Phi, psi and omega in degrees: 000161180295320176298326177293321176297320178300317179298316179295321178297321178295319178297320176298320178301312183290335177278326186254337185082002181284116182296329182306318181298317180292321178298316179294321179298317179298318178300315179298318179296319179296323180299324185264005181299313181297315180299317181294326180287332178279326184226065185298329182290338180260010186235041182301319180295323178300313182291328174296316179294320179297318177300315179297321179295315184286321183270329186082165183285151172273122180244153177229132173248121184241125174247125183197160171264167176278152350271351185299331180285336182295320178295319178295319179297318178296322180299316185268335191306315183277355186249000178238161180285329179207131178239135175242113186243131177238110183269351174242087190296343177296341180265004187303324184296347180274346183249126181302326182298337183263003181298127179078006181246143181217158174287139179270122178059027180072010181260155174306134187228139180243137172243118176264131186225149170224128177051039176084355178258126185250146173287170175298144182296149180232139174226016175254121184301326178297317178292323178297314178299315180298318179298314181296322179293325183280324190252004179224000000 
């Protein structure tokens, strides 16, 4: 369906940074606005795509050493739209996603972000689980 294509185009935009994908997705969403307002029960995919457009993807940046970081990465990987995991934190300065981020107390640390704005860093698995249950 066209709303599913809009959703896929938005995901391509966030993965590649190509503005063209987001522009086409917005056009598709605008085309179906009238239809969705007349028949909201039949437009579930449209509303999912619209929600994704308005909120943006949930991203997680995880800095950790092995093996403790692997469990944290598995916990978040299936629950966020995009995860960037660095298991050798000594190389963090080479990746733009890790700029300004550090491990707290030498423990694996997660930063949850939407549209470039990040929550306070977390390194307690219980808090990470609670955040994922609440926000995804």
